[in-house]
Short mmCIF file of C-alpha atoms in Angstrom, two decimals:
data_model
loop_
_atom_site.label_atom_id
_atom_site.label_comp_id
_atom_site.label_asym_id
_atom_site.label_seq_id
_atom_site.Cartn_x
_atom_site.Cartn_y
_atom_site.Cartn_z
CA UNK A 1 -26.60 -80.88 171.11
CA UNK A 2 -23.38 -82.27 169.90
CA UNK A 3 -20.41 -80.32 171.01
CA UNK A 4 -18.41 -78.92 168.21
CA UNK A 5 -14.78 -79.93 168.05
CA UNK A 6 -12.36 -77.18 167.18
CA UNK A 7 -10.95 -77.48 163.74
CA UNK A 8 -7.17 -77.37 163.97
CA UNK A 9 -5.39 -76.24 160.83
CA UNK A 10 -2.64 -78.53 159.65
CA UNK A 11 0.88 -77.35 160.33
CA UNK A 12 2.43 -75.28 157.61
CA UNK A 13 4.89 -77.30 155.60
CA UNK A 14 7.54 -75.24 153.80
CA UNK A 15 7.73 -77.74 150.98
CA UNK A 16 4.09 -77.09 150.18
CA UNK A 17 4.74 -73.34 149.85
CA UNK A 18 4.56 -71.75 146.44
CA UNK A 19 7.68 -72.21 144.36
CA UNK A 20 8.28 -68.45 144.01
CA UNK A 21 8.15 -67.87 147.77
CA UNK A 22 10.48 -70.80 148.43
CA UNK A 23 12.99 -69.51 145.85
CA UNK A 24 12.78 -66.01 147.23
CA UNK A 25 13.35 -67.21 150.79
CA UNK A 26 16.23 -69.41 149.62
CA UNK A 27 18.00 -66.55 147.84
CA UNK A 28 17.37 -64.21 150.78
CA UNK A 29 18.77 -66.81 153.13
CA UNK A 30 21.89 -67.20 150.99
CA UNK A 31 22.40 -63.46 150.86
CA UNK A 32 22.03 -63.27 154.64
CA UNK A 33 24.51 -66.12 155.01
CA UNK A 34 27.02 -64.50 152.69
CA UNK A 35 26.67 -61.20 154.53
CA UNK A 36 27.43 -62.88 157.84
CA UNK A 37 30.60 -64.33 156.30
CA UNK A 38 31.56 -61.17 154.44
CA UNK A 39 34.89 -61.04 156.22
CA UNK A 40 35.87 -64.44 154.85
CA UNK A 41 34.71 -63.52 151.37
CA UNK A 42 36.56 -60.21 151.57
CA UNK A 43 39.79 -62.04 152.49
CA UNK A 44 39.25 -64.48 149.60
CA UNK A 45 38.81 -61.54 147.23
CA UNK A 46 41.99 -59.72 148.22
CA UNK A 47 44.16 -62.79 148.51
CA UNK A 48 43.01 -64.03 145.11
CA UNK A 49 43.53 -60.59 143.59
CA UNK A 50 47.09 -60.39 144.91
CA UNK A 51 47.99 -63.94 143.89
CA UNK A 52 46.45 -63.66 140.42
CA UNK A 53 48.19 -60.31 139.86
CA UNK A 54 51.52 -61.87 140.83
CA UNK A 55 50.93 -64.81 138.50
CA UNK A 56 49.84 -62.49 135.68
CA UNK A 57 53.06 -60.49 135.98
CA UNK A 58 55.17 -63.64 136.19
CA UNK A 59 53.76 -65.02 132.91
CA UNK A 60 56.10 -63.85 130.10
CA UNK A 61 54.82 -61.43 127.53
CA UNK A 62 53.93 -62.78 124.11
CA UNK A 63 54.19 -60.83 120.86
CA UNK A 64 52.48 -61.59 117.57
CA UNK A 65 54.02 -60.76 114.18
CA UNK A 66 51.47 -60.76 111.35
CA UNK A 67 51.91 -60.86 107.58
CA UNK A 68 49.33 -60.88 104.80
CA UNK A 69 50.04 -62.83 101.63
CA UNK A 70 48.35 -62.83 98.24
CA UNK A 71 48.49 -66.17 96.41
CA UNK A 72 49.05 -66.20 92.62
CA UNK A 73 45.95 -66.26 90.47
CA UNK A 74 44.50 -69.72 90.03
CA UNK A 75 44.00 -71.27 86.64
CA UNK A 76 40.28 -71.85 86.86
CA UNK A 77 38.97 -72.19 90.36
CA UNK A 78 39.13 -68.51 91.23
CA UNK A 79 37.57 -67.45 87.95
CA UNK A 80 34.78 -70.00 88.19
CA UNK A 81 34.12 -69.01 91.80
CA UNK A 82 33.78 -65.39 90.77
CA UNK A 83 31.40 -66.34 87.95
CA UNK A 84 29.26 -68.36 90.33
CA UNK A 85 29.20 -65.53 92.85
CA UNK A 86 28.03 -63.11 90.18
CA UNK A 87 25.47 -65.57 88.87
CA UNK A 88 24.07 -66.16 92.35
CA UNK A 89 24.01 -62.45 93.08
CA UNK A 90 26.16 -62.97 96.14
CA UNK A 91 23.39 -64.92 97.86
CA UNK A 92 25.68 -67.76 98.84
CA UNK A 93 27.91 -65.37 100.73
CA UNK A 94 25.07 -64.47 103.07
CA UNK A 95 24.69 -68.15 103.97
CA UNK A 96 28.40 -68.52 104.62
CA UNK A 97 28.85 -70.86 101.65
CA UNK A 98 31.61 -70.62 99.08
CA UNK A 99 30.81 -71.91 95.54
CA UNK A 100 34.35 -73.23 95.10
CA UNK A 101 34.05 -75.15 98.35
CA UNK A 102 30.67 -76.58 97.38
CA UNK A 103 32.02 -77.78 94.02
CA UNK A 104 35.24 -79.12 95.52
CA UNK A 105 37.47 -76.80 93.49
CA UNK A 106 41.06 -76.29 94.57
CA UNK A 107 41.93 -72.70 95.36
CA UNK A 108 45.50 -71.33 95.38
CA UNK A 109 45.08 -70.14 98.95
CA UNK A 110 44.23 -73.63 100.16
CA UNK A 111 47.36 -75.01 98.49
CA UNK A 112 49.65 -72.43 100.08
CA UNK A 113 47.98 -72.85 103.46
CA UNK A 114 48.69 -76.59 103.26
CA UNK A 115 52.31 -75.87 102.31
CA UNK A 116 52.73 -73.55 105.31
CA UNK A 117 51.36 -76.25 107.61
CA UNK A 118 53.47 -79.03 106.06
CA UNK A 119 56.06 -80.96 108.00
CA UNK A 120 58.76 -80.05 105.47
CA UNK A 121 58.43 -76.33 106.16
CA UNK A 122 58.27 -76.89 109.91
CA UNK A 123 61.37 -79.10 109.90
CA UNK A 124 63.37 -76.47 108.01
CA UNK A 125 62.33 -73.82 110.52
CA UNK A 126 63.15 -76.09 113.47
CA UNK A 127 66.64 -76.65 112.03
CA UNK A 128 67.24 -73.04 111.02
CA UNK A 129 66.24 -71.45 114.34
CA UNK A 130 67.16 -74.39 116.60
CA UNK A 131 63.62 -74.39 117.96
CA UNK A 132 64.25 -77.44 120.11
CA UNK A 133 66.54 -75.31 122.26
CA UNK A 134 64.31 -72.26 121.96
CA UNK A 135 61.22 -74.15 123.10
CA UNK A 136 63.15 -76.40 125.51
CA UNK A 137 62.06 -79.53 123.67
CA UNK A 138 64.03 -82.73 123.22
CA UNK A 139 62.37 -84.14 120.11
CA UNK A 140 61.61 -82.63 116.73
CA UNK A 141 57.99 -83.73 117.01
CA UNK A 142 57.49 -81.72 120.19
CA UNK A 143 59.19 -78.68 118.66
CA UNK A 144 56.92 -78.94 115.60
CA UNK A 145 53.83 -79.12 117.80
CA UNK A 146 54.93 -76.05 119.75
CA UNK A 147 55.65 -74.17 116.52
CA UNK A 148 52.25 -75.18 115.13
CA UNK A 149 50.50 -73.98 118.28
CA UNK A 150 52.31 -70.62 118.03
CA UNK A 151 51.35 -70.18 114.35
CA UNK A 152 47.98 -69.03 113.06
CA UNK A 153 47.17 -69.34 109.34
CA UNK A 154 43.86 -68.09 108.01
CA UNK A 155 42.60 -67.82 104.44
CA UNK A 156 39.93 -65.38 103.33
CA UNK A 157 37.91 -67.27 100.73
CA UNK A 158 36.51 -64.13 99.14
CA UNK A 159 39.68 -62.06 98.76
CA UNK A 160 42.18 -64.93 98.63
CA UNK A 161 44.40 -63.21 101.22
CA UNK A 162 46.31 -65.48 103.59
CA UNK A 163 47.00 -64.11 107.06
CA UNK A 164 50.09 -65.56 108.74
CA UNK A 165 50.66 -64.83 112.43
CA UNK A 166 53.56 -66.07 114.56
CA UNK A 167 53.56 -65.64 118.35
CA UNK A 168 56.65 -65.66 120.55
CA UNK A 169 57.93 -64.03 123.71
CA UNK A 170 60.64 -62.28 121.63
CA UNK A 171 59.28 -59.69 119.20
CA UNK A 172 62.32 -59.80 116.87
CA UNK A 173 62.28 -63.60 116.85
CA UNK A 174 58.59 -63.67 115.94
CA UNK A 175 59.23 -61.33 112.99
CA UNK A 176 62.23 -63.41 111.78
CA UNK A 177 60.22 -66.61 112.05
CA UNK A 178 57.37 -65.14 109.99
CA UNK A 179 59.87 -63.99 107.32
CA UNK A 180 61.35 -67.47 107.14
CA UNK A 181 57.86 -68.93 106.80
CA UNK A 182 57.38 -66.89 103.62
CA UNK A 183 60.80 -67.83 102.25
CA UNK A 184 60.19 -71.54 102.89
CA UNK A 185 56.74 -71.25 101.33
CA UNK A 186 58.20 -69.91 98.08
CA UNK A 187 60.98 -72.51 98.07
CA UNK A 188 58.69 -75.49 98.59
CA UNK A 189 56.12 -74.12 96.12
CA UNK A 190 58.88 -73.77 93.50
CA UNK A 191 59.98 -77.36 94.12
CA UNK A 192 56.39 -78.53 93.71
CA UNK A 193 55.84 -76.49 90.56
CA UNK A 194 54.38 -78.72 87.83
CA UNK A 195 53.73 -76.15 85.11
CA UNK A 196 54.45 -76.81 81.43
CA UNK A 197 57.43 -74.43 81.45
CA UNK A 198 58.88 -76.24 84.45
CA UNK A 199 58.55 -79.65 82.79
CA UNK A 200 60.05 -78.28 79.58
CA UNK A 201 62.97 -76.78 81.49
CA UNK A 202 63.66 -80.10 83.25
CA UNK A 203 63.52 -81.99 79.93
CA UNK A 204 65.87 -79.52 78.22
CA UNK A 205 68.23 -79.67 81.16
CA UNK A 206 68.56 -83.43 80.81
CA UNK A 207 68.77 -83.21 77.02
CA UNK A 208 71.55 -80.62 77.22
CA UNK A 209 73.62 -82.93 79.39
CA UNK A 210 73.37 -85.79 76.91
CA UNK A 211 74.01 -83.42 73.96
CA UNK A 212 77.11 -82.09 75.72
CA UNK A 213 78.43 -85.62 76.12
CA UNK A 214 77.76 -86.40 72.44
CA UNK A 215 79.48 -83.15 71.39
CA UNK A 216 82.53 -83.91 73.52
CA UNK A 217 82.75 -87.43 72.08
CA UNK A 218 82.43 -86.24 68.45
CA UNK A 219 85.00 -83.46 68.97
CA UNK A 220 87.43 -85.90 70.60
CA UNK A 221 87.10 -88.38 67.72
CA UNK A 222 87.67 -85.61 65.15
CA UNK A 223 90.71 -84.27 66.96
CA UNK A 224 92.23 -87.75 67.35
CA UNK A 225 91.66 -88.51 63.65
CA UNK A 226 93.15 -85.16 62.60
CA UNK A 227 96.19 -85.63 64.81
CA UNK A 228 96.77 -89.20 63.64
CA UNK A 229 96.51 -88.44 59.91
CA UNK A 230 97.62 -84.79 59.91
CA UNK A 231 94.42 -83.51 58.40
CA UNK A 232 92.85 -80.14 59.10
CA UNK A 233 90.94 -79.05 55.97
CA UNK A 234 90.40 -81.71 53.31
CA UNK A 235 89.59 -79.43 50.38
CA UNK A 236 92.32 -76.89 51.06
CA UNK A 237 94.82 -79.59 51.91
CA UNK A 238 93.99 -81.59 48.75
CA UNK A 239 94.33 -78.49 46.57
CA UNK A 240 97.66 -77.63 48.16
CA UNK A 241 99.00 -81.16 47.71
CA UNK A 242 97.89 -81.26 44.06
CA UNK A 243 99.63 -77.95 43.44
CA UNK A 244 102.80 -79.22 45.14
CA UNK A 245 102.67 -82.45 43.13
CA UNK A 246 102.22 -80.46 39.91
CA UNK A 247 105.25 -78.34 40.72
CA UNK A 248 107.32 -81.41 41.48
CA UNK A 249 106.14 -83.04 38.25
CA UNK A 250 107.09 -79.92 36.29
CA UNK A 251 110.51 -79.72 37.93
CA UNK A 252 111.04 -83.42 37.26
CA UNK A 253 110.18 -83.07 33.56
CA UNK A 254 112.45 -80.02 33.22
CA UNK A 255 115.30 -81.80 34.99
CA UNK A 256 114.89 -84.88 32.76
CA UNK A 257 114.97 -82.71 29.61
CA UNK A 258 118.07 -80.95 30.89
CA UNK A 259 119.71 -84.29 31.67
CA UNK A 260 119.13 -85.54 28.12
CA UNK A 261 120.78 -82.43 26.76
CA UNK A 262 123.80 -82.75 29.05
CA UNK A 263 124.24 -86.48 28.24
CA UNK A 264 124.66 -85.59 24.58
CA UNK A 265 127.48 -83.18 25.45
CA UNK A 266 129.19 -84.70 28.51
CA UNK A 267 130.07 -88.17 29.62
CA UNK A 268 128.29 -90.12 32.33
CA UNK A 269 130.99 -89.25 34.88
CA UNK A 270 130.56 -85.54 34.51
CA UNK A 271 129.81 -83.70 37.73
CA UNK A 272 126.85 -81.82 36.29
CA UNK A 273 125.34 -85.03 34.88
CA UNK A 274 125.67 -86.87 38.20
CA UNK A 275 124.28 -83.92 40.15
CA UNK A 276 121.29 -83.62 37.84
CA UNK A 277 120.64 -87.37 38.11
CA UNK A 278 120.68 -87.12 41.89
CA UNK A 279 118.24 -84.23 41.77
CA UNK A 280 115.96 -86.18 39.42
CA UNK A 281 116.04 -89.14 41.84
CA UNK A 282 115.14 -86.89 44.76
CA UNK A 283 112.25 -85.35 42.84
CA UNK A 284 110.96 -88.80 41.85
CA UNK A 285 111.19 -89.98 45.47
CA UNK A 286 109.31 -86.94 46.75
CA UNK A 287 106.69 -87.26 44.04
CA UNK A 288 106.23 -90.96 44.75
CA UNK A 289 105.97 -90.27 48.42
CA UNK A 290 103.44 -87.49 47.86
CA UNK A 291 101.31 -89.54 45.45
CA UNK A 292 101.58 -92.73 47.50
CA UNK A 293 100.06 -96.11 46.75
CA UNK A 294 96.45 -97.15 46.67
CA UNK A 295 95.00 -98.64 49.86
CA UNK A 296 91.48 -99.52 50.93
CA UNK A 297 89.66 -96.89 53.00
CA UNK A 298 89.73 -99.04 56.14
CA UNK A 299 93.48 -99.65 55.77
CA UNK A 300 94.06 -95.96 55.09
CA UNK A 301 92.23 -95.05 58.30
CA UNK A 302 94.15 -97.54 60.43
CA UNK A 303 97.60 -96.69 59.04
CA UNK A 304 99.23 -93.47 60.27
CA UNK A 305 100.63 -90.95 57.83
CA UNK A 306 104.01 -92.01 56.45
CA UNK A 307 105.26 -88.42 56.30
CA UNK A 308 104.21 -85.02 57.51
CA UNK A 309 101.02 -85.17 55.42
CA UNK A 310 98.85 -87.95 53.96
CA UNK A 311 99.45 -89.01 50.35
CA UNK A 312 97.26 -87.96 47.45
CA UNK A 313 95.97 -91.52 46.86
CA UNK A 314 94.84 -91.89 50.54
CA UNK A 315 93.39 -88.36 50.70
CA UNK A 316 89.92 -89.27 49.31
CA UNK A 317 89.48 -92.19 51.70
CA UNK A 318 90.72 -90.16 54.67
CA UNK A 319 88.78 -87.13 53.51
CA UNK A 320 85.52 -89.07 53.55
CA UNK A 321 86.12 -90.18 57.16
CA UNK A 322 87.26 -86.69 58.11
CA UNK A 323 84.17 -85.13 56.58
CA UNK A 324 81.95 -87.62 58.42
CA UNK A 325 83.56 -86.88 61.77
CA UNK A 326 83.50 -83.15 61.06
CA UNK A 327 79.82 -83.33 60.12
CA UNK A 328 79.00 -85.21 63.32
CA UNK A 329 80.86 -82.67 65.42
CA UNK A 330 79.13 -79.73 63.71
CA UNK A 331 75.74 -81.45 64.07
CA UNK A 332 76.25 -82.01 67.78
CA UNK A 333 77.46 -78.43 68.17
CA UNK A 334 74.35 -77.10 66.42
CA UNK A 335 72.09 -79.29 68.56
CA UNK A 336 73.85 -78.12 71.72
CA UNK A 337 73.53 -74.45 70.77
CA UNK A 338 69.85 -74.88 69.88
CA UNK A 339 69.08 -76.69 73.13
CA UNK A 340 70.94 -74.05 75.11
CA UNK A 341 68.83 -71.30 73.53
CA UNK A 342 65.62 -73.23 74.20
CA UNK A 343 66.75 -73.89 77.76
CA UNK A 344 67.26 -70.19 78.44
CA UNK A 345 63.83 -69.41 76.99
CA UNK A 346 62.26 -72.13 79.16
CA UNK A 347 63.95 -70.70 82.23
CA UNK A 348 62.48 -67.30 81.45
CA UNK A 349 59.01 -68.80 80.98
CA UNK A 350 59.37 -70.78 84.19
CA UNK A 351 60.35 -67.64 86.05
CA UNK A 352 57.21 -65.98 84.72
CA UNK A 353 55.04 -68.90 85.87
CA UNK A 354 56.89 -69.45 89.15
CA UNK A 355 54.25 -69.58 91.91
CA UNK A 356 55.67 -66.95 94.23
CA UNK A 357 53.32 -65.45 96.77
CA UNK A 358 53.08 -61.69 96.91
CA UNK A 359 53.49 -60.05 100.28
CA UNK A 360 50.78 -57.49 100.94
CA UNK A 361 51.89 -56.71 104.50
CA UNK A 362 55.37 -57.87 105.48
CA UNK A 363 55.88 -59.31 108.96
CA UNK A 364 56.12 -56.52 111.50
CA UNK A 365 58.03 -56.21 114.73
CA UNK A 366 55.19 -55.97 117.28
CA UNK A 367 55.39 -53.05 119.68
CA UNK A 368 52.67 -54.19 122.09
CA UNK A 369 52.17 -57.58 123.67
CA UNK A 370 49.17 -59.67 122.75
CA UNK A 371 49.15 -61.68 125.95
CA UNK A 372 48.81 -62.09 128.83
CA UNK A 373 45.87 -59.74 129.47
CA UNK A 374 46.59 -59.16 133.13
CA UNK A 375 43.34 -57.37 133.95
CA UNK A 376 41.35 -60.24 132.46
CA UNK A 377 43.36 -62.82 134.40
CA UNK A 378 42.84 -60.92 137.68
CA UNK A 379 39.15 -60.31 136.98
CA UNK A 380 38.37 -63.93 136.08
CA UNK A 381 40.41 -65.24 139.01
CA UNK A 382 38.62 -62.95 141.49
CA UNK A 383 35.22 -63.84 140.07
CA UNK A 384 35.87 -67.58 140.25
CA UNK A 385 37.29 -67.23 143.75
CA UNK A 386 34.17 -65.37 144.91
CA UNK A 387 31.93 -68.02 143.35
CA UNK A 388 33.90 -70.79 145.05
CA UNK A 389 33.90 -68.85 148.33
CA UNK A 390 30.14 -68.37 148.22
CA UNK A 391 29.65 -72.04 147.38
CA UNK A 392 31.93 -73.00 150.28
CA UNK A 393 29.98 -70.85 152.73
CA UNK A 394 26.66 -72.36 151.66
CA UNK A 395 27.90 -75.95 151.71
CA UNK A 396 29.60 -75.44 155.07
CA UNK A 397 26.34 -74.13 156.56
CA UNK A 398 24.48 -77.17 155.20
CA UNK A 399 27.13 -79.47 156.62
CA UNK A 400 26.90 -77.92 160.07
CA UNK A 401 23.13 -78.39 160.09
CA UNK A 402 23.43 -82.12 159.53
CA UNK A 403 22.56 -84.38 162.48
CA UNK A 404 25.47 -85.99 164.32
CA UNK A 405 24.25 -89.47 163.35
CA UNK A 406 23.87 -88.57 159.68
CA UNK A 407 25.40 -91.18 157.37
CA UNK A 408 27.40 -88.55 155.52
CA UNK A 409 28.99 -87.25 158.73
CA UNK A 410 29.78 -90.79 159.82
CA UNK A 411 31.37 -91.60 156.44
CA UNK A 412 33.57 -88.51 156.50
CA UNK A 413 34.59 -89.17 160.12
CA UNK A 414 35.54 -92.75 159.26
CA UNK A 415 37.55 -91.66 156.21
CA UNK A 416 39.36 -89.00 158.25
CA UNK A 417 40.21 -91.56 160.94
CA UNK A 418 41.61 -93.96 158.33
CA UNK A 419 43.68 -91.22 156.74
CA UNK A 420 45.13 -90.19 160.13
CA UNK A 421 46.04 -93.79 160.91
CA UNK A 422 47.75 -94.18 157.53
CA UNK A 423 49.70 -90.94 158.05
CA UNK A 424 50.82 -92.07 161.53
CA UNK A 425 52.03 -95.38 160.09
CA UNK A 426 54.01 -93.61 157.39
CA UNK A 427 55.56 -91.29 159.96
CA UNK A 428 56.49 -94.24 162.21
CA UNK A 429 58.18 -96.08 159.33
CA UNK A 430 60.20 -93.02 158.42
CA UNK A 431 61.29 -92.59 162.02
CA UNK A 432 62.34 -96.25 162.29
CA UNK A 433 64.24 -96.18 158.96
CA UNK A 434 65.94 -92.89 159.76
CA UNK A 435 69.68 -92.59 160.61
#
């Protein structure tokens, strides 16, 4: 009979063990390892807790001032969006889609959000509050970036409400900065206003300036002409001069009749005859001076008045020029008054259409800090420290189990030797170069 050889079972290889058993043994081994090094992990926990608590209390508090703004009603986008929402039965809202966004319509809130985030507004705030000094920044660009990071602007598409939040380590400063944001928003929006009333107001403003210049020029020409020719009111002045000339003519005729009667009685050397002749000569001279001689209109305008008043013959020519200048002055005055009235009406209409945001909730002075959350900082720090500590314990145990001739050990030993040599060289050079 053949002798039976004993069947020897192959050695048990851990890598051929079921995956669940291997994982269970691995986790149990790690737990056992961590328990053996619980003192180290306990020290890591407390040291990390103390250090993270100290850092959390060193970090300055930050306060957030929040304001809610309501943009003016849009011309068509808001209305069309509401119609589409009603038509769709609000189904788009459940998908997180906004009809105005899908159609590419401009909403007032988007415009004002862009204005708040503009460089113009940020530059005004940097200048007003000297944010370069406040944020310890040298350049405007860095101050703007810091301001942008401390500002949160959100727009609710459904309600159109804009939420503006400003964060700072000074509660009063955060509230003042949020207030100035709103003021700058209204100022820039007013400058960018392109409504019909605004364009009309700008046109009337320019037209009023030119009309004022024309009125001043016409008034100056009329006053210079009146002063040069002593004319104030052509019709009244002509009537007065005709009446004066008629009286002089009547006195002259009466004096001539009286002279004829006296010449029949007295001689030519009589005192009364000579006196009456002298009076008749004076009356004729005054009448001739008042009537004047005929001149062309252009010559009458260029020549100044020979006496206190213009003559009767030059009055029509001068009167025509005077009436023309007077008519021009009155026309320019009427135009100026009309434009002024229209300008005031346009200003009222522009004020009605001025895109000023309405403040639903004004910026508040925060009473409680928003950050740092010290408990969260300590909790996360302790958790991460424990994770790193556990990882360190496991990796250290693996490292100690490596064979002395393992390539990884040899590489680390060589690197450590090179680092020590480099450090010794640096120390020697410092000693040699010392005083």
